PDB file of C-alpha atoms and ligand atoms in Angstrom:
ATOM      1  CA  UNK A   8     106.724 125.499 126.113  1.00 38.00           C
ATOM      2  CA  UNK A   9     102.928 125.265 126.561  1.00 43.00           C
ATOM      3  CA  UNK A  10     101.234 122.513 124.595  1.00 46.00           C
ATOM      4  CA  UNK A  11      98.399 124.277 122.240  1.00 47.00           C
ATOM      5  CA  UNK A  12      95.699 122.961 120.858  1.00 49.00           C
ATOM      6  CA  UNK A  13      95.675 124.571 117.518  1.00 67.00           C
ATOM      7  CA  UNK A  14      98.940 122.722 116.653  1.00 91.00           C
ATOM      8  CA  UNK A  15      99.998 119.125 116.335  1.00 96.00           C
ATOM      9  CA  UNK A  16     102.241 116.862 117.880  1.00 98.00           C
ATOM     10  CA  UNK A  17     105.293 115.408 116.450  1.00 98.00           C
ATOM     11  CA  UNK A  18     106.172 111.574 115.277  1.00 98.00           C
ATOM     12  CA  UNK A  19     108.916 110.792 116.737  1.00 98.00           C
ATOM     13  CA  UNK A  20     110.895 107.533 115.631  1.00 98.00           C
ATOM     14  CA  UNK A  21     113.751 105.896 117.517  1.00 98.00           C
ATOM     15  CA  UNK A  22     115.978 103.141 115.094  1.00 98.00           C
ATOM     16  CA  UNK A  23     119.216 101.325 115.362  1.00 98.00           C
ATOM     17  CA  UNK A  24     120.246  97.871 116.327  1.00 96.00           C
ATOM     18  CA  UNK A  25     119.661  95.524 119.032  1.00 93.00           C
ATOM     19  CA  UNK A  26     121.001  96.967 122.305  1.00 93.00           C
ATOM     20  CA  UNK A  27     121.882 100.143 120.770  1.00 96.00           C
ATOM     21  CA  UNK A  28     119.988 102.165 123.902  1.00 95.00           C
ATOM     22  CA  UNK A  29     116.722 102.943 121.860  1.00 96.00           C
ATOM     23  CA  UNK A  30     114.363 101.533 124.614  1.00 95.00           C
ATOM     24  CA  UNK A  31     116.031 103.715 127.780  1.00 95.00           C
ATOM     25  CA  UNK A  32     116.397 106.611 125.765  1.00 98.00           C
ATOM     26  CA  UNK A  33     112.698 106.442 124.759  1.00 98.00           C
ATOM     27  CA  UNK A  34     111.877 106.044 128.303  1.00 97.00           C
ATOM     28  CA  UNK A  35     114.162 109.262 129.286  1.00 97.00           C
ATOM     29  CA  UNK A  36     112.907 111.756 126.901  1.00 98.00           C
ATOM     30  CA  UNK A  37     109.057 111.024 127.010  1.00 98.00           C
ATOM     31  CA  UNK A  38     109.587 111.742 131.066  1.00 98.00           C
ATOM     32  CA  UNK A  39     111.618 114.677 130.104  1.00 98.00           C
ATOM     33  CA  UNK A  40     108.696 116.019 127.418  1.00 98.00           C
ATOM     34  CA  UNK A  41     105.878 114.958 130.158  1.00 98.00           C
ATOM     35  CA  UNK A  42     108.097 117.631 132.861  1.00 98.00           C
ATOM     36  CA  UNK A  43     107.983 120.441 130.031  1.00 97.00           C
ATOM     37  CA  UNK A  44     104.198 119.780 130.041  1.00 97.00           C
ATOM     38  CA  UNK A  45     104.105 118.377 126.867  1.00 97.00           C
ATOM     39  CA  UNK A  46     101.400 116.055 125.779  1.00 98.00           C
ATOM     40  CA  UNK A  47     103.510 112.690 124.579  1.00 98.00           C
ATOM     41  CA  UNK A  48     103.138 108.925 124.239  1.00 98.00           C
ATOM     42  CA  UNK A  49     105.408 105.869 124.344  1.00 98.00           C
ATOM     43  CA  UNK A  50     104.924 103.809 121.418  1.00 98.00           C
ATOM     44  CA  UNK A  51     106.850 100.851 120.184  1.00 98.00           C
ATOM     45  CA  UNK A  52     106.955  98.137 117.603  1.00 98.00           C
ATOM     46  CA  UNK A  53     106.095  95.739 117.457  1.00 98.00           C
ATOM     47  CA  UNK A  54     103.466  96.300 119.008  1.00 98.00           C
ATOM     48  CA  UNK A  55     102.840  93.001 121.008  1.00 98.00           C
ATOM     49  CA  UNK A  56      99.506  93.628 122.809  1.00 97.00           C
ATOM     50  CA  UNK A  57      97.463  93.248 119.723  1.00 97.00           C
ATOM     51  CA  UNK A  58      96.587  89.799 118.129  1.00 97.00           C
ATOM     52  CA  UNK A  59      98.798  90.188 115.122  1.00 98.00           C
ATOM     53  CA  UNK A  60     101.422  91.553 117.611  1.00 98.00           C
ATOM     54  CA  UNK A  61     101.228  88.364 119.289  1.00 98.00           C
ATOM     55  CA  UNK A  62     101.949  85.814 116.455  1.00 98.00           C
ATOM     56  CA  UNK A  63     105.006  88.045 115.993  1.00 98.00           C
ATOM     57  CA  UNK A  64     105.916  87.319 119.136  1.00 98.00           C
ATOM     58  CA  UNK A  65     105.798  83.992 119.570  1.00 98.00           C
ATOM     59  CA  UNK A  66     107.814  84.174 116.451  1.00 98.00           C
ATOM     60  CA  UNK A  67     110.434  86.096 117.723  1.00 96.00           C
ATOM     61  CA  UNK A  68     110.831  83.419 121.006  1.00 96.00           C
ATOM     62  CA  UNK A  69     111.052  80.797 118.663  1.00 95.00           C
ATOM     63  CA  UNK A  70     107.674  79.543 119.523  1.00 97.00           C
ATOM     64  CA  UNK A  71     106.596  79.338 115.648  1.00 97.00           C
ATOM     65  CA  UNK A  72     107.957  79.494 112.654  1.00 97.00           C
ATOM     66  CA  UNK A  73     107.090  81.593 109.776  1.00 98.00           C
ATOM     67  CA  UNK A  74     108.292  82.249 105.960  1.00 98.00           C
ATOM     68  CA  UNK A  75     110.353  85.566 105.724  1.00 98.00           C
ATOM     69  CA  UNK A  76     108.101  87.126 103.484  1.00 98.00           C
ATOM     70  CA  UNK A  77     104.467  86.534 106.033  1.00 98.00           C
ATOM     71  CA  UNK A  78     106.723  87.696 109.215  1.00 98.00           C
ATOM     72  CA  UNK A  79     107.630  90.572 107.190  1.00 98.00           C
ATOM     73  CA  UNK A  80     104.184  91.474 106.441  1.00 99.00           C
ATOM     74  CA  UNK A  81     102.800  90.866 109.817  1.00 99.00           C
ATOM     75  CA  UNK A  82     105.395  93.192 111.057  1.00 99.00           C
ATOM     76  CA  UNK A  83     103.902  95.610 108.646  1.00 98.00           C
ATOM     77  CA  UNK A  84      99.858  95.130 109.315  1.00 99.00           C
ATOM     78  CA  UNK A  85     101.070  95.582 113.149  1.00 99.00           C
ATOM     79  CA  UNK A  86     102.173  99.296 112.011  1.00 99.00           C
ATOM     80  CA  UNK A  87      98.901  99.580 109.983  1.00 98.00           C
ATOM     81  CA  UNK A  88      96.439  98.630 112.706  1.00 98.00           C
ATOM     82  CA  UNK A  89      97.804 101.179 114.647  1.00 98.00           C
ATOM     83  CA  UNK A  90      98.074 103.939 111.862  1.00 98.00           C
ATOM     84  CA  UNK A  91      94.583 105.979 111.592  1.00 98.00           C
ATOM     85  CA  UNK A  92      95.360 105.674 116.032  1.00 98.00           C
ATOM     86  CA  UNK A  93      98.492 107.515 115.344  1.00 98.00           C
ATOM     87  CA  UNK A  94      97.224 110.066 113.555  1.00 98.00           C
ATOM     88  CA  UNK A  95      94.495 111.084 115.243  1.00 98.00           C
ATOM     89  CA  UNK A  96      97.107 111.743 118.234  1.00 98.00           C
ATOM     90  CA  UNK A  97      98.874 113.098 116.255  1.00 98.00           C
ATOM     91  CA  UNK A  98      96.647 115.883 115.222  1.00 97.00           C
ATOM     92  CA  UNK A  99      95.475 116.182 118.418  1.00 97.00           C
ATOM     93  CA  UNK A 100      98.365 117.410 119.700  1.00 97.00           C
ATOM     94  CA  UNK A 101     100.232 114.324 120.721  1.00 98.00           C
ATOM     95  CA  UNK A 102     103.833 114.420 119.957  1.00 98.00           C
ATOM     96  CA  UNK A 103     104.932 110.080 119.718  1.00 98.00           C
ATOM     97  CA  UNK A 104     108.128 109.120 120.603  1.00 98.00           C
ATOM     98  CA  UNK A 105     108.333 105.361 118.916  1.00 98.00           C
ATOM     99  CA  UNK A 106     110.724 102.861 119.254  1.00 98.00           C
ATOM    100  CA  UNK A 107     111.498 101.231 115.894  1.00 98.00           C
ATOM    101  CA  UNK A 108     108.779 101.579 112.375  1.00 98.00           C
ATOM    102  CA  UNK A 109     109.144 100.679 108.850  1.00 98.00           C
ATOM    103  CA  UNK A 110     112.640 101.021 108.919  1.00 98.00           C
ATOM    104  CA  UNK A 111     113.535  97.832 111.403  1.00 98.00           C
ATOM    105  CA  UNK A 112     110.958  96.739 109.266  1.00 98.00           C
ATOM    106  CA  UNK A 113     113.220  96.871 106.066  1.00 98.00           C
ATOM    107  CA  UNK A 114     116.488  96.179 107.439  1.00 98.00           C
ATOM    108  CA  UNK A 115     115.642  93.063 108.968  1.00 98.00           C
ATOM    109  CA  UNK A 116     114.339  92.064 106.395  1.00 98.00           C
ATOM    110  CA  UNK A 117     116.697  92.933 103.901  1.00 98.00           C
ATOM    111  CA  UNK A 118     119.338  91.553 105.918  1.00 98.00           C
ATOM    112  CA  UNK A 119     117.858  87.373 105.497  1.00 97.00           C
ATOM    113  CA  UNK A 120     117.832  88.475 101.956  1.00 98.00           C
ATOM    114  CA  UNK A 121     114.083  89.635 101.182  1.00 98.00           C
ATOM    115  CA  UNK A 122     114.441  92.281  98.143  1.00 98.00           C
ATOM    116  CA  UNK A 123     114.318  96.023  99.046  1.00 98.00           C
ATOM    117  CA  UNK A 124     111.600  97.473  96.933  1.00 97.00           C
ATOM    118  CA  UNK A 125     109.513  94.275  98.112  1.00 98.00           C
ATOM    119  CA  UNK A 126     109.949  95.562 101.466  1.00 98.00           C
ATOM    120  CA  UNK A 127     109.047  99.002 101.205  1.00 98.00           C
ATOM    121  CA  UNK A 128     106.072  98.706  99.575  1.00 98.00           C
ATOM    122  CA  UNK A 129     103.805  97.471 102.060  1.00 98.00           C
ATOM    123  CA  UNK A 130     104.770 100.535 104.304  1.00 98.00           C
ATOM    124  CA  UNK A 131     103.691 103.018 101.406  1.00 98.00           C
ATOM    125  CA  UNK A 132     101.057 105.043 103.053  1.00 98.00           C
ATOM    126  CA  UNK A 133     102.210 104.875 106.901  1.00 98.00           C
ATOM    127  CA  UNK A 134     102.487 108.196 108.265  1.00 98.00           C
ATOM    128  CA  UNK A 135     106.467 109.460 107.740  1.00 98.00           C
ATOM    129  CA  UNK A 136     108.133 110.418 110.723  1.00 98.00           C
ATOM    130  CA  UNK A 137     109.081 114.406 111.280  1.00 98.00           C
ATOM    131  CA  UNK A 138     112.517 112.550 112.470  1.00 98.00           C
ATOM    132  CA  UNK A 139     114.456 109.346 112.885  1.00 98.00           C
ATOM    133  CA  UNK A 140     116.772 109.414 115.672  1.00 98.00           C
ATOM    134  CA  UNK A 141     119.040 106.761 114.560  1.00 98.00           C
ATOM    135  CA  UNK A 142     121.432 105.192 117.380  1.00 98.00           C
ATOM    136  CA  UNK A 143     124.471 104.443 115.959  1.00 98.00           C
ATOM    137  CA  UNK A 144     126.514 101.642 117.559  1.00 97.00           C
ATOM    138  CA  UNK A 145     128.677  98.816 115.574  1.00 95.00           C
ATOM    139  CA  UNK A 146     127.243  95.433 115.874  1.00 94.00           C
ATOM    140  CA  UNK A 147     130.232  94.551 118.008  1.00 94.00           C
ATOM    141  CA  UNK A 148     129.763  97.048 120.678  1.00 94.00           C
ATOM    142  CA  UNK A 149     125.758  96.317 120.818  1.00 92.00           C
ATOM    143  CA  UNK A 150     126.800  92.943 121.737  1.00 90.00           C
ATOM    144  CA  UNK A 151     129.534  93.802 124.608  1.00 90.00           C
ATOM    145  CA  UNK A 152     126.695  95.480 126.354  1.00 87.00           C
ATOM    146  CA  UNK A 153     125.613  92.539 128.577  1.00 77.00           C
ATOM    147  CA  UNK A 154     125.008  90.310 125.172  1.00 72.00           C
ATOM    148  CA  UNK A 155     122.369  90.187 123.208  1.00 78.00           C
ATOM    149  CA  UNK A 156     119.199  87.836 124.762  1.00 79.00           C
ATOM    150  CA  UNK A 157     117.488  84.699 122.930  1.00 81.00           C
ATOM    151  CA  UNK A 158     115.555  86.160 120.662  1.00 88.00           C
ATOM    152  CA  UNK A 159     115.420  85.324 116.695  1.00 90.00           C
ATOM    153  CA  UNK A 160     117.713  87.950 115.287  1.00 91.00           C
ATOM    154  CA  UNK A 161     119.961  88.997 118.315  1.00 89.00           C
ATOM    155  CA  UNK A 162     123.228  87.716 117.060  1.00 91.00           C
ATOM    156  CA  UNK A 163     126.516  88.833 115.872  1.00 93.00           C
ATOM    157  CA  UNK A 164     126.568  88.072 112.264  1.00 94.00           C
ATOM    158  CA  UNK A 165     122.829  88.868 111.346  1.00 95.00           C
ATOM    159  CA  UNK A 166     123.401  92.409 113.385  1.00 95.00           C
ATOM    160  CA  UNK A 167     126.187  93.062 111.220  1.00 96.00           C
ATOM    161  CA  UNK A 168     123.923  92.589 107.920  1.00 97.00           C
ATOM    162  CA  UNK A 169     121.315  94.809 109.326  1.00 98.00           C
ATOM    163  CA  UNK A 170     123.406  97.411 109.891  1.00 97.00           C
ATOM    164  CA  UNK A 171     124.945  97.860 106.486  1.00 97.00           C
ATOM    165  CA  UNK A 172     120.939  97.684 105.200  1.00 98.00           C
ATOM    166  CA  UNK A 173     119.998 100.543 108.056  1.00 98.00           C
ATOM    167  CA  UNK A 174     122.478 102.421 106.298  1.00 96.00           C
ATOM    168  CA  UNK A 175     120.408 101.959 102.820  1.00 96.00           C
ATOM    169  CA  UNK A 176     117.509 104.201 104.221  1.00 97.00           C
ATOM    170  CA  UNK A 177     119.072 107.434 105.742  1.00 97.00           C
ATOM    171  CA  UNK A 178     117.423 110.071 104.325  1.00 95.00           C
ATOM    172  CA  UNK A 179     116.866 113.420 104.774  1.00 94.00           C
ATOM    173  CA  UNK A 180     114.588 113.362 108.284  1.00 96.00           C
ATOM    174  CA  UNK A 181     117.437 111.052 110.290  1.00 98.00           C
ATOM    175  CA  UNK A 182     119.940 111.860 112.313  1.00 98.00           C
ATOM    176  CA  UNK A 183     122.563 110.007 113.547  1.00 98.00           C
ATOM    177  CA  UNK A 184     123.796 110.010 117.496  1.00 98.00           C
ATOM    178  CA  UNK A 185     126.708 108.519 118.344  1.00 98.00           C
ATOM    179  CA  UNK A 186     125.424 105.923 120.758  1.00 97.00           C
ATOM    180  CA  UNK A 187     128.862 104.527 122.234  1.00 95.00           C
ATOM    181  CA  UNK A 188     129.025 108.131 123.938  1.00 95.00           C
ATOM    182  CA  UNK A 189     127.784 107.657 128.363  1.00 94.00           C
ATOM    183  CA  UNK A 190     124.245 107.845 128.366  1.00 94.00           C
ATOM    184  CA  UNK A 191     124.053 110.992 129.318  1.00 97.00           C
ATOM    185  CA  UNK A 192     125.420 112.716 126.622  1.00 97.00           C
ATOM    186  CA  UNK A 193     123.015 110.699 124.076  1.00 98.00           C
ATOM    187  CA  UNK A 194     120.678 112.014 125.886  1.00 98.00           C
ATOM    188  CA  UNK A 195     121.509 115.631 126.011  1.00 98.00           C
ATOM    189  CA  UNK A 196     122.076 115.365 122.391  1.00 98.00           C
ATOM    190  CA  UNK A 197     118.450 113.835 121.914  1.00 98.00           C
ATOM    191  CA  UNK A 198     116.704 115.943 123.640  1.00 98.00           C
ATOM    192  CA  UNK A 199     118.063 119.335 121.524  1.00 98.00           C
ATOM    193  CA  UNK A 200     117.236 117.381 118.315  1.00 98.00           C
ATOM    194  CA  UNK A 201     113.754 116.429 119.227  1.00 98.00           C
ATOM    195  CA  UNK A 202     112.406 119.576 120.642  1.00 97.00           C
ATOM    196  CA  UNK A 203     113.680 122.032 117.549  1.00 96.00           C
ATOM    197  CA  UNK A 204     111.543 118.598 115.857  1.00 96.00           C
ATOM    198  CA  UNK A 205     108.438 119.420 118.012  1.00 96.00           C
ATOM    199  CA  UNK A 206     108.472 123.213 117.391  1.00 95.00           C
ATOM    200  CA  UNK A 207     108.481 123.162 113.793  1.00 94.00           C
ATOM    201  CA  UNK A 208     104.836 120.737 113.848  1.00 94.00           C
ATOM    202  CA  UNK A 209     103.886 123.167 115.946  1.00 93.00           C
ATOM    203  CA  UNK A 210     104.658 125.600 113.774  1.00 94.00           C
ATOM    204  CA  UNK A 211     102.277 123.945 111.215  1.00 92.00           C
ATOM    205  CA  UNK A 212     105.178 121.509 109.481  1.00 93.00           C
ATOM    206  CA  UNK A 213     102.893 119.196 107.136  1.00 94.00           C
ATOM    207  CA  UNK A 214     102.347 115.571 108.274  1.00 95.00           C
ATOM    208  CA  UNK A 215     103.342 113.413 105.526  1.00 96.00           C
ATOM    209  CA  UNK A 216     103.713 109.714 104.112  1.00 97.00           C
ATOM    210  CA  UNK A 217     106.098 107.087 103.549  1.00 98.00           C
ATOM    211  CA  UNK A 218     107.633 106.301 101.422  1.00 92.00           C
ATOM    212  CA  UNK A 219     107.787 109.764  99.218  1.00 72.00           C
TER     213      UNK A 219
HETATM  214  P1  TMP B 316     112.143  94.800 119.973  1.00 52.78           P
HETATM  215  O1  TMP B 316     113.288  94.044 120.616  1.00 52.78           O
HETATM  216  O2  TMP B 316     112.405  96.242 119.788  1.00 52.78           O
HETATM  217  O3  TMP B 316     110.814  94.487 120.613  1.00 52.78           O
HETATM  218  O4  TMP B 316     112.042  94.236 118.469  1.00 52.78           O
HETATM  219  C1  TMP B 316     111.932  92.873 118.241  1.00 52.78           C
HETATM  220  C2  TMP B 316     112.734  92.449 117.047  1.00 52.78           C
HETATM  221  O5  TMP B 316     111.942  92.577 115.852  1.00 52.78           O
HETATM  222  C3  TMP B 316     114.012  93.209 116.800  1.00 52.78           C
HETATM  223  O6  TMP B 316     115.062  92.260 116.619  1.00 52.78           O
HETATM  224  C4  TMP B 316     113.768  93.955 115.520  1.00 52.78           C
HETATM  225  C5  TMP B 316     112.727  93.142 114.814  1.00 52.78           C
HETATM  226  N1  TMP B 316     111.806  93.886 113.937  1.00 52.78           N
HETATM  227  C6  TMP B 316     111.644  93.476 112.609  1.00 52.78           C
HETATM  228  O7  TMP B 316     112.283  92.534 112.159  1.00 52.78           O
HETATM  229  N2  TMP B 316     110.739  94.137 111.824  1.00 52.78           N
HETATM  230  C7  TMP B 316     110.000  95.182 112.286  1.00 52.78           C
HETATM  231  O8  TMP B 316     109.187  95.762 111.540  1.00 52.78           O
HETATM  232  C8  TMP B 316     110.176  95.597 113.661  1.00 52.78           C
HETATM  233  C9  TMP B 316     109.376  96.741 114.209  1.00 52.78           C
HETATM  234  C10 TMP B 316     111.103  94.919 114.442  1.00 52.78           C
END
């Protein structure tokens, strides 16, 4: 596959829980895409480099605190200062392969108990993803791989909650892997999935937003 300039590239997004394998297998298929000569990006989110990116940080180490509902929009204006970005790559031809969006953004959220319409609505507007590649792995299994590390919500119980609220936003663009399978079957999987994704944008598949 030849990357071509008339067409544009696809958006990508990688979800599931803590330890659930996102991050490697982000890492695996953009080198993968990159050998097809393929023009692609690693994205993630948060994004931490950026100023509102690093209040959520330090919230995230425990190094402030914040009410649920002003990390929960932070999390949010960190997607939107990156958006118009996004789509100009995206219509240049750059396919994005991003580790967690809006979605983390509403099951976290909804899992301390923030309501679910709240949540949604500040992503109205964000570019929708072509696909979600959901990882699915039960909380319990996340957590036998090496633990989970310090960070806010990397624990057994709150896992468990976000889950069950991941679960509230399948929709037609996701699909679920199996992500207790070895590595390199996820993978093999992944890859099939993604590039039938990136031939239909190229095929002129409409960019749309969320949340329609
Ligand atoms: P990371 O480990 O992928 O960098 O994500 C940091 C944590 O932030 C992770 O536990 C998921 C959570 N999160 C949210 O609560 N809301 C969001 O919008 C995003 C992108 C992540």
């Amino acid at each position: 596959l030849s990357a071509n300039n008339e067409s544009r590239g696809a958006l990508v997004v990688f979800e599931g829980l803590d330890r659930s394998g996102k991050t490697s297998q982000c890492g695996r298929l953009v080198s993968y895409l990159e050998g097809l000569g393929h023009s692609v990006e690693l994205w993630r989110f948060p994004d931490r480099t950026t100023s509102v990116g690093q209040m959520i940080s330090a919230y995230l180490t425990n190094k402030s605190q914040l009410d649920d509902h002003t990390i929960h929009l932070l999390f949010s204006a960190n997607r939107w200062e990156k958006r118009s970005m996004m789509e100009t790559k995206l219509k240049a031809g750059t396919t994005l392969i991003v580790d967690r969006y809006s979605y983390s953004g509403v099951a976290f959220s909804t899992a301390k108990g923030l309501d679910f319409e709240w949540c949604k609505a500040p992503e109205i507007g964000l570019i929708a993803p072509d696909l979600v590649v959901y990882l699915d792995i039960t909380p319990e299994k996340a957590a036998e791989r090496g633990g989970y590390g310090g960070e806010r919500y990397e624990q057994l119980e709150f896992q468990r909650k976000v889950s069950q609220h991941y679960k509230l936003l399948k929709d037609s663009s996701w699909k679920i892997v199996d992500a207790c399978q070895p590595l390199d079957d996820v993978e093999k999987q992944v890859k099939e999935i993604v590039l039938q994704h990136i031939i239909a944008c190229q095929k002129g598949k409409i960019l749309s937003s969320l949340w329609s």
